[in-house]
Tab-separated table of C-alpha atoms in Angstrom:
chain	number	residue	atom	x	y	z
D	795	ALA	CA	6.764	33.628	20.694
D	796	GLN	CA	4.324	36.059	18.350
D	797	SER	CA	7.380	38.235	16.651
D	798	VAL	CA	8.348	40.463	13.509
D	799	SER	CA	11.328	40.216	11.234
D	800	GLN	CA	13.428	41.939	8.582
D	801	HIS	CA	15.666	40.003	6.662
D	802	ASN	CA	18.350	43.049	5.614
D	803	HIS	CA	19.322	45.278	7.968
D	804	HIS	CA	21.574	47.368	5.616
D	805	VAL	CA	20.820	47.892	2.090
D	806	ILE	CA	22.417	50.314	-0.507
D	807	LEU	CA	20.898	51.090	-3.745
D	808	SER	CA	21.218	54.584	-5.881
D	809	GLU	CA	18.542	56.719	-7.377
D	810	ALA	CA	15.708	55.542	-9.614
D	811	ALA	CA	16.369	52.179	-8.129
D	812	SER	CA	13.684	50.014	-6.673
D	813	LEU	CA	13.261	49.616	-3.473
D	814	GLU	CA	11.713	45.926	-1.895
D	815	LEU	CA	12.631	44.780	2.053
D	816	GLY	CA	11.426	41.794	4.361
D	817	CYS	CA	8.881	40.789	6.597
D	818	ASN	CA	7.218	38.267	7.951
D	819	TYR	CA	5.355	38.226	11.192
D	820	SER	CA	4.489	35.128	13.215
D	821	TYR	CA	1.248	35.228	14.809
D	822	GLY	CA	-2.063	33.381	14.030
D	823	GLY	CA	-5.012	34.609	13.583
D	824	THR	CA	-6.115	38.581	12.497
D	825	VAL	CA	-2.923	40.975	12.564
D	826	ASN	CA	-2.690	44.441	12.292
D	827	LEU	CA	0.839	45.370	10.899
D	828	PHE	CA	2.699	48.577	9.854
D	829	TRP	CA	5.571	50.501	8.177
D	830	TYR	CA	7.655	52.551	10.076
D	831	VAL	CA	9.853	54.923	8.722
D	832	GLN	CA	13.109	56.593	11.131
D	833	TYR	CA	14.924	59.772	9.377
D	834	PRO	CA	17.804	61.065	10.662
D	835	GLY	CA	17.545	62.829	13.967
D	836	GLN	CA	13.475	62.752	14.133
D	837	HIS	CA	10.625	60.135	15.280
D	838	LEU	CA	9.271	57.507	14.000
D	839	GLN	CA	6.533	58.145	10.860
D	840	LEU	CA	3.943	55.918	9.513
D	841	LEU	CA	4.457	55.154	6.400
D	842	LEU	CA	1.811	52.393	5.726
D	843	LYS	CA	-0.918	50.406	7.712
D	844	TYR	CA	-2.691	46.985	7.016
D	845	PHE	CA	-5.381	46.257	8.984
D	846	SER	CA	-8.362	44.614	6.446
D	847	GLY	CA	-9.144	44.739	2.820
D	848	ASP	CA	-7.155	44.875	-0.159
D	849	PRO	CA	-3.988	43.348	0.630
D	850	LEU	CA	-1.760	45.920	-1.248
D	851	VAL	CA	-2.031	48.960	0.399
D	852	LYS	CA	-0.369	51.926	-0.591
D	853	GLY	CA	1.177	54.445	1.600
D	854	ILE	CA	2.653	57.874	1.719
D	855	LYS	CA	6.073	58.821	0.121
D	856	GLY	CA	5.172	56.460	-3.281
D	857	PHE	CA	5.618	52.877	-1.035
D	858	GLU	CA	2.941	50.242	-0.631
D	859	ALA	CA	3.101	46.839	0.681
D	860	GLU	CA	1.643	43.638	0.316
D	861	PHE	CA	0.110	41.634	2.890
D	862	ILE	CA	0.523	37.633	1.857
D	863	LYS	CA	-1.113	36.176	4.920
D	864	SER	CA	0.058	32.248	3.350
D	865	LYS	CA	3.014	33.863	3.557
D	866	PHE	CA	3.341	35.916	6.362
D	867	SER	CA	4.807	38.333	4.911
D	868	PHE	CA	4.310	42.255	4.168
D	869	ASN	CA	7.034	43.612	2.382
D	870	LEU	CA	7.806	47.324	1.873
D	871	ARG	CA	8.651	48.308	-1.793
D	872	LYS	CA	8.562	51.546	-3.955
D	873	PRO	CA	9.926	51.471	-7.227
D	874	SER	CA	12.296	54.208	-7.609
D	875	VAL	CA	14.086	55.334	-4.746
D	876	GLN	CA	15.491	59.451	-4.041
D	877	TRP	CA	17.939	60.537	-2.098
D	878	SER	CA	15.729	61.756	0.317
D	879	ASP	CA	14.824	57.931	1.485
D	880	THR	CA	17.912	57.459	3.098
D	881	ALA	CA	16.316	56.327	7.024
D	882	GLU	CA	15.706	53.517	8.991
D	883	TYR	CA	12.813	51.196	8.278
D	884	PHE	CA	10.196	49.878	10.345
D	885	CYS	CA	8.274	46.497	10.220
D	886	ALA	CA	5.573	46.319	13.303
D	887	GLY	CA	2.361	44.228	13.854
D	888	ALA	CA	-0.622	43.752	16.615
D	889	THR	CA	-2.804	41.298	16.934
D	890	THR	CA	-6.123	40.751	18.699
D	891	ASP	CA	-4.645	39.446	21.951
D	892	SER	CA	-2.427	42.659	22.093
D	893	TRP	CA	-3.567	45.119	20.419
D	894	GLY	CA	-1.933	48.326	21.489
D	895	LYS	CA	1.567	46.041	21.870
D	896	LEU	CA	3.935	46.977	18.800
D	897	GLN	CA	6.192	43.683	18.132
D	898	PHE	CA	8.824	45.633	16.664
D	899	GLY	CA	11.510	43.766	13.716
D	900	ALA	CA	15.363	44.714	13.601
D	901	GLY	CA	14.596	47.418	11.299
D	902	THR	CA	16.273	48.415	8.258
D	903	GLN	CA	18.833	50.593	7.312
D	904	VAL	CA	18.456	52.270	3.647
D	905	VAL	CA	20.987	54.369	2.249
D	906	VAL	CA	20.824	55.995	-1.282
D	907	THR	CA	23.453	57.473	-2.440
D	908	PRO	CA	23.123	59.771	-5.742
P	671	GLU	CA	-0.034	67.856	12.493
P	672	PRO	CA	-0.258	67.093	15.718
P	673	GLU	CA	2.812	66.048	17.708
P	674	VAL	CA	3.622	63.843	20.839
P	675	THR	CA	6.820	65.696	22.282
P	676	GLN	CA	9.537	64.080	25.035
P	677	THR	CA	11.821	65.486	26.761
P	678	PRO	CA	14.506	65.838	28.035
P	679	SER	CA	15.693	64.842	24.408
P	680	HIS	CA	18.886	63.397	26.456
P	681	GLN	CA	19.261	62.733	30.387
P	682	VAL	CA	22.361	61.492	32.294
P	683	THR	CA	21.911	59.567	36.093
P	684	GLN	CA	24.138	58.126	38.297
P	685	MET	CA	23.061	54.565	38.870
P	686	GLY	CA	20.834	54.520	41.272
P	687	GLN	CA	18.931	57.269	41.246
P	688	GLU	CA	15.049	58.068	40.153
P	689	VAL	CA	14.075	59.386	36.699
P	690	ILE	CA	11.604	60.579	35.213
P	691	LEU	CA	10.486	60.832	31.633
P	692	ARG	CA	7.992	63.074	30.180
P	693	CYS	CA	5.637	63.195	27.462
P	694	VAL	CA	2.679	64.867	25.855
P	695	PRO	CA	0.265	62.653	23.538
P	696	ILE	CA	-1.531	64.059	21.157
P	697	SER	CA	-4.575	66.183	22.138
P	698	ASN	CA	-6.740	64.062	21.446
P	699	HIS	CA	-5.194	60.712	22.163
P	700	LEU	CA	-6.719	57.939	24.351
P	701	TYR	CA	-4.300	55.674	24.435
P	702	PHE	CA	-0.594	55.722	25.614
P	703	TYR	CA	2.618	53.777	25.129
P	704	TRP	CA	5.862	53.417	26.594
P	705	TYR	CA	8.389	51.446	24.237
P	706	ARG	CA	12.728	51.746	24.127
P	707	GLN	CA	15.850	50.234	21.692
P	708	ILE	CA	18.634	49.773	23.699
P	709	LEU	CA	21.682	50.599	21.550
P	710	GLY	CA	21.533	48.218	19.118
P	711	GLN	CA	18.973	46.228	19.763
P	712	LYS	CA	15.132	46.371	18.737
P	713	VAL	CA	12.182	48.461	19.337
P	714	GLU	CA	10.984	46.428	22.611
P	715	PHE	CA	7.254	47.239	24.409
P	716	LEU	CA	6.765	48.547	27.591
P	717	VAL	CA	3.533	49.754	28.633
P	718	SER	CA	0.250	50.590	27.923
P	719	PHE	CA	-1.997	52.666	29.350
P	720	TYR	CA	-5.713	53.375	29.121
P	721	ASN	CA	-8.040	55.528	30.575
P	722	ASN	CA	-5.550	56.249	33.990
P	723	GLU	CA	-4.742	52.454	34.256
P	724	ILE	CA	-2.003	50.242	32.512
P	725	SER	CA	-3.703	47.838	29.856
P	726	GLU	CA	-0.937	46.145	29.352
P	727	LYS	CA	3.263	45.603	30.130
P	728	SER	CA	5.902	43.355	28.762
P	729	GLU	CA	8.154	40.866	31.413
P	730	ILE	CA	10.994	44.477	31.555
P	731	PHE	CA	8.175	46.457	33.078
P	732	ASP	CA	9.286	45.473	36.255
P	733	ASP	CA	7.862	47.344	39.427
P	734	GLN	CA	11.020	49.252	39.403
P	735	PHE	CA	9.421	51.012	36.655
P	736	SER	CA	6.113	53.318	36.513
P	737	VAL	CA	3.198	55.204	34.670
P	738	GLU	CA	1.405	57.734	35.351
P	739	ARG	CA	-0.864	60.855	33.730
P	740	PRO	CA	-0.971	63.390	36.425
P	741	ASP	CA	-2.827	65.532	34.083
P	742	GLY	CA	-4.392	66.455	30.988
P	743	SER	CA	-1.639	66.248	28.879
P	744	ASN	CA	1.308	65.131	30.652
P	745	PHE	CA	2.112	61.274	30.219
P	746	THR	CA	5.160	60.155	32.513
P	747	LEU	CA	7.475	56.917	33.490
P	748	LYS	CA	9.275	57.000	35.869
P	749	ILE	CA	12.059	55.210	36.679
P	750	ARG	CA	12.694	53.915	40.460
P	751	SER	CA	16.122	53.274	40.788
P	752	THR	CA	18.144	52.921	37.979
P	753	LYS	CA	20.107	50.611	36.323
P	754	LEU	CA	22.935	50.403	33.700
P	755	GLU	CA	21.384	48.349	31.201
P	756	ASP	CA	18.090	51.046	31.597
P	757	SER	CA	20.265	52.665	29.516
P	758	ALA	CA	18.449	52.869	26.165
P	759	MET	CA	16.131	55.320	24.210
P	760	TYR	CA	13.411	55.733	25.557
P	761	PHE	CA	10.181	56.114	22.789
P	762	CYS	CA	6.436	57.064	23.977
P	763	ALA	CA	3.293	56.664	21.703
P	764	SER	CA	-0.401	57.477	21.202
P	765	SER	CA	-3.013	56.759	19.618
P	766	GLY	CA	-7.125	57.344	19.193
P	767	LEU	CA	-8.017	53.781	18.838
P	768	LEU	CA	-6.710	50.680	19.646
P	769	GLY	CA	-4.933	49.248	18.062
P	770	GLY	CA	-5.034	52.042	15.638
P	771	PRO	CA	-2.067	53.663	14.228
P	772	GLN	CA	0.807	55.772	17.236
P	773	HIS	CA	2.609	58.079	16.618
P	774	PHE	CA	5.668	58.559	18.386
P	775	GLY	CA	7.567	61.103	20.440
P	776	ASP	CA	11.548	61.795	19.375
P	777	GLY	CA	12.487	59.667	22.091
P	778	THR	CA	14.711	60.371	25.136
P	779	ARG	CA	18.457	59.394	25.654
P	780	LEU	CA	18.677	58.034	29.295
P	781	SER	CA	22.358	57.296	30.047
P	782	ILE	CA	23.061	55.209	33.194
P	783	LEU	CA	26.495	55.799	34.744
């Protein structure tokens, strides 16, 4: 079955540390991939997206993600986190069969300590 | 920045009652979606809607569920006879293009007693 999985459920790190969140998908064929962030008490916001082309995608707030087709991965990275990056991060994907149907990973709760 | 708005933010309903969750998508968007997240579980797709009809629905979206765009701005999800297991956070989303980024509302927390 098509799915998206996130490796870490909970990550705690200090300010200025680097962040990498894993995401794997199990689709065959063409896939659109997304990372969303949900700050406490707020709605899901799009961080970045990959449709095609350059596999290294840059998003808002200094985040980037790399699409590695051979590994079915789309990991999210940020070189230096801030306290304000404390949030839950969701990887999501959709395929050509169902472009509108986003499948979400379980989410990773990231806590950045001062 | 335009936003998707959802009302109410929290709905408490007795089991067996009907509930309507309301959403106002971004005004120039054409594709509309409902998702839900049961506490401790993944966000799950329920239904997509385009051109006044359902484009796709999940197995969860059974005959108890319906969606409607009653006017040019609202998009509603109706649950006809609620069950305890319908308790969840329900998110509305919209997009301008099929496959494009979906913009989400703040969600409605539905609690069934």
